């Protein structure tokens, strides 16, 4: 099949390489507002660079992969839907509920396919944790601890466009919490700190955040994140039940050093970033999308899944601002 890719930044460039290597892709058409960057990606991957998203949509492609700036996601999703093209889009659909719902309505009106890029659903560790929880291996699940720690802050110019730490970063933890446990969040209590670099205060954002989440079966979950983890990129989930407990993301590259005299030392090669840590998952989610387009697989992560995760992020942001617990019934569903 022939695929269009809109956006050739860091993740778009990575996806272009994956698609170009995929045996099911016969041709790849790419574009980016930075024409030089698009041309470089095209040259590296043997694809064709065009000047605009409109040209991609009109190039006879069978589906599109959207890896543009977040601000363009909702519009591009709508345009793909109106063109009758299945679309894969990196999260988020939009940075607010109104924009997200508007794009979802376009997809639903067109009857088209939208798969969202929550890559952790395709990670082997999270898949094993889901199987353990759903299969009863842990017994009654009572506690979940999730963490996402970036090794260094993003550029200052990115922060005002990101939607904040809950919507941009922790939204992955909110999605994977629902996917692994099969439960819904009913209440959140969240806080954040902007005690780090001044650019976070200037952007009205926080560099570190924590949320306590109550699930609909009484399970308690914590989700923490920081932009300032100098030890390396650290994404983990610990799940504790009455019979056993397991951890995702705990291996010889986890940037964590034991303080015990006989404990394991610091990793020789800690994870440097998300592309290295989740490379196999990114490849697997695109393979799944191509199978969806080809009719061989049901959509594993449709747009409504992104809406559920965003609603939790919205509740956390409200909780942080108002210093109070927030019930999910306070956040609009439709």
Short mmCIF file of C-alpha atoms in Angstrom, two decimals:
data_model
loop_
_atom_site.label_atom_id
_atom_site.label_comp_id
_atom_site.label_asym_id
_atom_site.label_seq_id
_atom_site.Cartn_x
_atom_site.Cartn_y
_atom_site.Cartn_z
CA UNK A 1 0.00 0.00 0.00
CA UNK A 2 0.97 3.65 -0.39
CA UNK A 3 1.23 5.74 2.80
CA UNK A 4 1.37 9.48 3.39
CA UNK A 5 3.27 10.91 6.36
CA UNK A 6 2.64 14.47 7.53
CA UNK A 7 5.40 15.83 9.77
CA UNK A 8 9.09 14.87 9.70
CA UNK A 9 10.31 15.98 13.12
CA UNK A 10 11.94 13.54 15.52
CA UNK A 11 9.09 11.05 15.80
CA UNK A 12 7.98 11.60 12.18
CA UNK A 13 11.48 10.85 10.93
CA UNK A 14 11.55 7.67 13.02
CA UNK A 15 8.14 6.58 11.70
CA UNK A 16 9.26 7.29 8.12
CA UNK A 17 12.11 4.85 8.56
CA UNK A 18 9.81 2.19 9.99
CA UNK A 19 7.29 2.60 7.17
CA UNK A 20 9.95 2.61 4.45
CA UNK A 21 11.27 -0.73 5.73
CA UNK A 22 7.86 -2.35 6.12
CA UNK A 23 7.14 -5.05 3.53
CA UNK A 24 3.53 -3.94 3.26
CA UNK A 25 4.43 -0.39 2.19
CA UNK A 26 5.00 0.02 -1.54
CA UNK A 27 5.45 3.79 -1.46
CA UNK A 28 5.80 6.63 1.05
CA UNK A 29 4.98 10.32 0.51
CA UNK A 30 6.18 12.79 3.16
CA UNK A 31 5.75 16.48 3.89
CA UNK A 32 6.69 19.03 6.53
CA UNK A 33 6.49 22.83 6.84
CA UNK A 34 10.30 22.62 6.86
CA UNK A 35 10.81 21.55 3.26
CA UNK A 36 14.53 20.93 3.70
CA UNK A 37 13.87 18.54 6.58
CA UNK A 38 11.21 16.69 4.57
CA UNK A 39 13.61 16.36 1.63
CA UNK A 40 16.31 14.96 3.90
CA UNK A 41 13.95 12.35 5.35
CA UNK A 42 12.76 11.45 1.85
CA UNK A 43 16.32 10.99 0.64
CA UNK A 44 17.20 8.82 3.62
CA UNK A 45 14.12 6.59 3.30
CA UNK A 46 13.72 6.45 -0.46
CA UNK A 47 10.35 8.20 -0.25
CA UNK A 48 8.85 11.17 -2.09
CA UNK A 49 8.72 14.66 -0.54
CA UNK A 50 5.88 17.03 -1.43
CA UNK A 51 5.21 20.61 -0.40
CA UNK A 52 2.01 20.32 1.66
CA UNK A 53 -0.44 18.12 3.51
CA UNK A 54 -2.93 18.81 0.73
CA UNK A 55 -0.54 17.25 -1.77
CA UNK A 56 -0.10 14.19 0.46
CA UNK A 57 -3.87 13.70 0.74
CA UNK A 58 -4.20 14.01 -3.03
CA UNK A 59 -1.30 11.73 -3.90
CA UNK A 60 -3.32 8.54 -4.16
CA UNK A 61 -2.28 7.26 -0.75
CA UNK A 62 -4.20 4.51 1.02
CA UNK A 63 -3.73 5.95 4.53
CA UNK A 64 -1.98 8.77 6.37
CA UNK A 65 0.28 8.94 9.41
CA UNK A 66 0.05 12.28 11.24
CA UNK A 67 3.19 13.30 13.16
CA UNK A 68 2.89 17.06 12.76
CA UNK A 69 2.89 19.73 15.46
CA UNK A 70 0.12 19.05 17.99
CA UNK A 71 -1.74 22.21 17.00
CA UNK A 72 -2.37 20.74 13.53
CA UNK A 73 -3.56 17.27 14.61
CA UNK A 74 -7.31 17.91 14.84
CA UNK A 75 -7.48 19.69 11.48
CA UNK A 76 -5.46 16.99 9.73
CA UNK A 77 -7.58 14.22 11.27
CA UNK A 78 -10.68 15.95 9.94
CA UNK A 79 -9.17 16.41 6.48
CA UNK A 80 -8.13 12.77 6.30
CA UNK A 81 -11.61 11.67 7.40
CA UNK A 82 -13.29 13.82 4.74
CA UNK A 83 -10.94 12.34 2.15
CA UNK A 84 -11.99 8.85 3.23
CA UNK A 85 -8.50 7.95 4.40
CA UNK A 86 -7.65 5.87 7.49
CA UNK A 87 -5.37 7.87 9.78
CA UNK A 88 -2.82 7.12 12.45
CA UNK A 89 -2.10 10.12 14.68
CA UNK A 90 0.39 10.64 17.45
CA UNK A 91 -1.25 11.70 20.69
CA UNK A 92 -2.93 14.02 21.43
CA UNK A 93 -5.82 14.66 19.09
CA UNK A 94 -5.97 18.16 20.58
CA UNK A 95 -4.97 19.88 23.80
CA UNK A 96 -8.56 20.44 24.92
CA UNK A 97 -11.79 18.51 25.06
CA UNK A 98 -13.58 20.69 22.53
CA UNK A 99 -10.93 20.18 19.85
CA UNK A 100 -10.74 16.47 20.59
CA UNK A 101 -14.49 16.00 20.37
CA UNK A 102 -14.70 18.00 17.17
CA UNK A 103 -12.14 15.78 15.45
CA UNK A 104 -13.80 12.62 16.72
CA UNK A 105 -17.15 13.75 15.33
CA UNK A 106 -15.54 14.29 11.92
CA UNK A 107 -14.20 10.72 11.99
CA UNK A 108 -17.50 9.29 13.12
CA UNK A 109 -19.47 11.22 10.48
CA UNK A 110 -17.14 9.96 7.76
CA UNK A 111 -17.12 6.40 9.11
CA UNK A 112 -13.35 6.37 8.77
CA UNK A 113 -10.58 4.87 10.90
CA UNK A 114 -8.49 6.79 13.45
CA UNK A 115 -5.79 5.00 15.46
CA UNK A 116 -4.01 6.92 18.22
CA UNK A 117 -0.32 6.57 19.03
CA UNK A 118 -0.30 5.30 22.60
CA UNK A 119 2.76 3.13 22.00
CA UNK A 120 2.95 1.64 25.50
CA UNK A 121 0.02 -0.62 24.56
CA UNK A 122 2.44 -2.35 22.18
CA UNK A 123 5.29 -2.77 24.67
CA UNK A 124 6.01 -6.36 25.71
CA UNK A 125 6.25 -5.52 29.42
CA UNK A 126 2.93 -3.71 29.58
CA UNK A 127 1.27 -6.46 27.56
CA UNK A 128 2.58 -9.05 30.03
CA UNK A 129 1.32 -6.96 32.96
CA UNK A 130 -2.12 -6.71 31.38
CA UNK A 131 -2.23 -10.49 30.94
CA UNK A 132 -1.16 -11.03 34.56
CA UNK A 133 -3.78 -8.65 35.94
CA UNK A 134 -6.60 -9.82 33.68
CA UNK A 135 -5.68 -13.48 34.26
CA UNK A 136 -5.79 -13.14 38.05
CA UNK A 137 -2.10 -13.92 38.65
CA UNK A 138 -1.79 -11.06 41.15
CA UNK A 139 -5.04 -11.76 42.96
CA UNK A 140 -7.08 -8.70 43.86
CA UNK A 141 -5.17 -5.68 42.60
CA UNK A 142 -4.91 -3.03 45.29
CA UNK A 143 -2.05 -0.69 44.33
CA UNK A 144 -0.52 0.60 41.11
CA UNK A 145 2.49 2.92 40.93
CA UNK A 146 3.37 4.53 37.61
CA UNK A 147 6.20 6.91 36.82
CA UNK A 148 7.49 8.76 33.77
CA UNK A 149 10.76 10.67 34.14
CA UNK A 150 12.47 12.52 31.31
CA UNK A 151 16.25 12.92 31.50
CA UNK A 152 16.17 16.63 30.60
CA UNK A 153 13.55 19.32 29.99
CA UNK A 154 12.27 20.01 26.47
CA UNK A 155 13.11 23.33 24.75
CA UNK A 156 11.52 26.34 26.46
CA UNK A 157 9.57 27.19 23.28
CA UNK A 158 7.81 23.82 23.45
CA UNK A 159 6.31 24.28 26.91
CA UNK A 160 3.53 26.79 26.05
CA UNK A 161 2.47 24.50 23.18
CA UNK A 162 2.58 21.22 25.12
CA UNK A 163 -0.61 21.50 27.16
CA UNK A 164 1.31 20.97 30.39
CA UNK A 165 2.84 17.97 32.13
CA UNK A 166 -0.45 16.16 32.79
CA UNK A 167 -1.74 16.43 29.19
CA UNK A 168 1.59 16.00 27.41
CA UNK A 169 3.42 13.43 29.52
CA UNK A 170 1.27 11.75 32.17
CA UNK A 171 -1.51 11.16 29.65
CA UNK A 172 0.49 8.07 28.61
CA UNK A 173 0.32 6.77 32.18
CA UNK A 174 -3.41 7.45 32.37
CA UNK A 175 -4.01 5.54 29.15
CA UNK A 176 -1.88 2.56 30.09
CA UNK A 177 -3.41 2.41 33.57
CA UNK A 178 -6.85 1.93 31.98
CA UNK A 179 -5.50 -0.53 29.39
CA UNK A 180 -3.61 -2.75 31.84
CA UNK A 181 -6.22 -2.84 34.61
CA UNK A 182 -9.43 -2.66 32.57
CA UNK A 183 -10.79 -0.21 35.14
CA UNK A 184 -11.91 3.43 34.95
CA UNK A 185 -10.68 6.32 37.07
CA UNK A 186 -13.40 7.78 39.30
CA UNK A 187 -11.51 10.45 41.25
CA UNK A 188 -8.14 12.23 41.13
CA UNK A 189 -6.13 14.38 43.51
CA UNK A 190 -3.12 16.01 41.87
CA UNK A 191 -0.39 18.51 42.57
CA UNK A 192 2.73 19.83 40.89
CA UNK A 193 5.94 21.70 41.52
CA UNK A 194 7.60 24.41 39.42
CA UNK A 195 10.67 24.64 41.66
CA UNK A 196 12.99 23.63 38.79
CA UNK A 197 14.06 25.71 35.78
CA UNK A 198 12.40 29.12 35.53
CA UNK A 199 10.99 28.39 32.07
CA UNK A 200 8.32 26.19 33.65
CA UNK A 201 7.05 29.01 35.86
CA UNK A 202 7.14 31.38 32.89
CA UNK A 203 5.01 28.95 30.87
CA UNK A 204 2.54 28.36 33.73
CA UNK A 205 3.59 24.71 33.78
CA UNK A 206 5.23 22.42 36.34
CA UNK A 207 8.39 20.37 35.99
CA UNK A 208 7.27 17.67 38.44
CA UNK A 209 3.80 16.32 39.19
CA UNK A 210 2.03 13.64 41.18
CA UNK A 211 -1.52 12.30 41.09
CA UNK A 212 -3.47 9.92 43.29
CA UNK A 213 -6.10 8.10 41.24
CA UNK A 214 -8.99 6.02 42.58
CA UNK A 215 -10.26 3.33 40.22
CA UNK A 216 -13.83 2.11 40.02
CA UNK A 217 -13.06 -1.11 41.92
CA UNK A 218 -11.27 0.70 44.77
CA UNK A 219 -7.73 0.13 43.48
CA UNK A 220 -5.44 3.05 44.32
CA UNK A 221 -2.92 4.28 41.76
CA UNK A 222 -0.22 6.90 41.88
CA UNK A 223 1.23 8.52 38.78
CA UNK A 224 4.29 10.75 38.98
CA UNK A 225 6.31 12.55 36.33
CA UNK A 226 9.26 14.89 36.08
CA UNK A 227 11.15 16.63 33.30
CA UNK A 228 14.37 16.68 35.33
CA UNK A 229 15.66 13.13 35.89
CA UNK A 230 19.39 13.36 35.24
CA UNK A 231 19.91 9.61 35.73
CA UNK A 232 18.15 8.84 32.44
CA UNK A 233 14.77 8.07 30.90
CA UNK A 234 12.70 6.14 33.42
CA UNK A 235 9.24 4.74 32.66
CA UNK A 236 7.92 2.08 35.02
CA UNK A 237 4.72 0.61 36.39
CA UNK A 238 4.47 -1.50 39.55
CA UNK A 239 1.33 -3.51 40.20
CA UNK A 240 0.66 -5.06 43.61
CA UNK A 241 -2.07 -7.55 44.41
CA UNK A 242 -2.98 -9.81 47.31
CA UNK A 243 -1.04 -12.73 45.79
CA UNK A 244 1.91 -11.18 43.94
CA UNK A 245 3.42 -8.00 42.54
CA UNK A 246 5.20 -7.26 39.27
CA UNK A 247 7.04 -4.36 37.64
CA UNK A 248 7.15 -3.09 34.05
CA UNK A 249 10.25 -1.24 32.87
CA UNK A 250 12.61 -2.77 35.42
CA UNK A 251 15.71 -4.12 33.63
CA UNK A 252 19.46 -3.60 33.39
CA UNK A 253 18.96 -0.23 31.70
CA UNK A 254 16.54 1.25 34.24
CA UNK A 255 18.22 4.43 35.57
CA UNK A 256 17.88 3.44 39.22
CA UNK A 257 20.66 2.63 41.69
CA UNK A 258 20.13 0.65 44.86
CA UNK A 259 21.31 2.25 48.10
CA UNK A 260 21.70 -1.19 49.69
CA UNK A 261 25.29 -2.45 50.14
CA UNK A 262 24.52 -5.63 48.20
CA UNK A 263 22.09 -4.04 45.78
CA UNK A 264 22.60 -3.70 42.02
CA UNK A 265 24.85 -0.84 40.84
CA UNK A 266 23.92 1.96 38.49
CA UNK A 267 23.19 0.70 34.95
CA UNK A 268 26.14 0.79 32.58
CA UNK A 269 23.93 2.12 29.77
CA UNK A 270 20.73 3.76 31.08
CA UNK A 271 17.89 4.50 28.68
CA UNK A 272 18.60 7.94 27.12
CA UNK A 273 15.12 8.68 25.79
CA UNK A 274 11.72 7.48 24.64
CA UNK A 275 12.71 6.49 21.11
CA UNK A 276 15.33 4.05 22.37
CA UNK A 277 13.18 2.67 25.19
CA UNK A 278 10.06 2.16 23.09
CA UNK A 279 11.46 1.58 19.59
CA UNK A 280 9.95 -1.94 19.28
CA UNK A 281 6.58 -0.64 20.50
CA UNK A 282 6.59 2.19 17.96
CA UNK A 283 7.28 -0.31 15.20
CA UNK A 284 4.54 -2.64 16.46
CA UNK A 285 1.89 0.09 16.58
CA UNK A 286 2.57 1.08 12.97
CA UNK A 287 2.48 -2.56 11.89
CA UNK A 288 -0.88 -2.83 13.65
CA UNK A 289 -2.15 0.26 11.82
CA UNK A 290 -1.19 -1.18 8.45
CA UNK A 291 -3.02 -4.38 9.34
CA UNK A 292 -6.08 -2.30 10.34
CA UNK A 293 -5.96 -0.50 6.98
CA UNK A 294 -5.66 -3.84 5.20
CA UNK A 295 -8.69 -5.18 7.08
CA UNK A 296 -6.80 -7.81 9.03
CA UNK A 297 -7.06 -6.33 12.53
CA UNK A 298 -9.65 -4.41 14.57
CA UNK A 299 -8.52 -0.92 15.60
CA UNK A 300 -6.44 -1.45 18.78
CA UNK A 301 -6.59 2.18 19.97
CA UNK A 302 -9.30 4.36 18.51
CA UNK A 303 -9.86 8.05 19.14
CA UNK A 304 -12.22 7.54 22.05
CA UNK A 305 -9.34 6.00 23.99
CA UNK A 306 -7.47 9.29 23.66
CA UNK A 307 -10.54 11.11 24.93
CA UNK A 308 -10.68 8.98 28.08
CA UNK A 309 -7.01 9.65 28.88
CA UNK A 310 -7.38 13.37 28.19
CA UNK A 311 -10.35 13.59 30.55
CA UNK A 312 -8.19 12.19 33.37
CA UNK A 313 -5.47 14.72 32.52
CA UNK A 314 -8.06 17.52 32.58
CA UNK A 315 -9.27 16.37 36.00
CA UNK A 316 -5.69 16.36 37.30
CA UNK A 317 -5.06 19.87 35.99
CA UNK A 318 -8.25 21.09 37.66
CA UNK A 319 -7.25 19.39 40.90
CA UNK A 320 -3.81 20.99 40.80
CA UNK A 321 -5.24 24.43 40.17
CA UNK A 322 -7.95 24.23 42.83
CA UNK A 323 -6.09 22.10 45.42
CA UNK A 324 -8.92 19.60 45.81
CA UNK A 325 -10.06 16.12 44.78
CA UNK A 326 -11.93 16.07 41.46
CA UNK A 327 -14.52 13.46 40.55
CA UNK A 328 -14.49 12.34 36.93
CA UNK A 329 -18.17 13.19 36.70
CA UNK A 330 -17.06 16.86 36.75
CA UNK A 331 -15.30 16.46 33.38
CA UNK A 332 -17.53 16.44 30.30
CA UNK A 333 -17.70 13.11 28.46
CA UNK A 334 -19.30 14.14 25.17
#
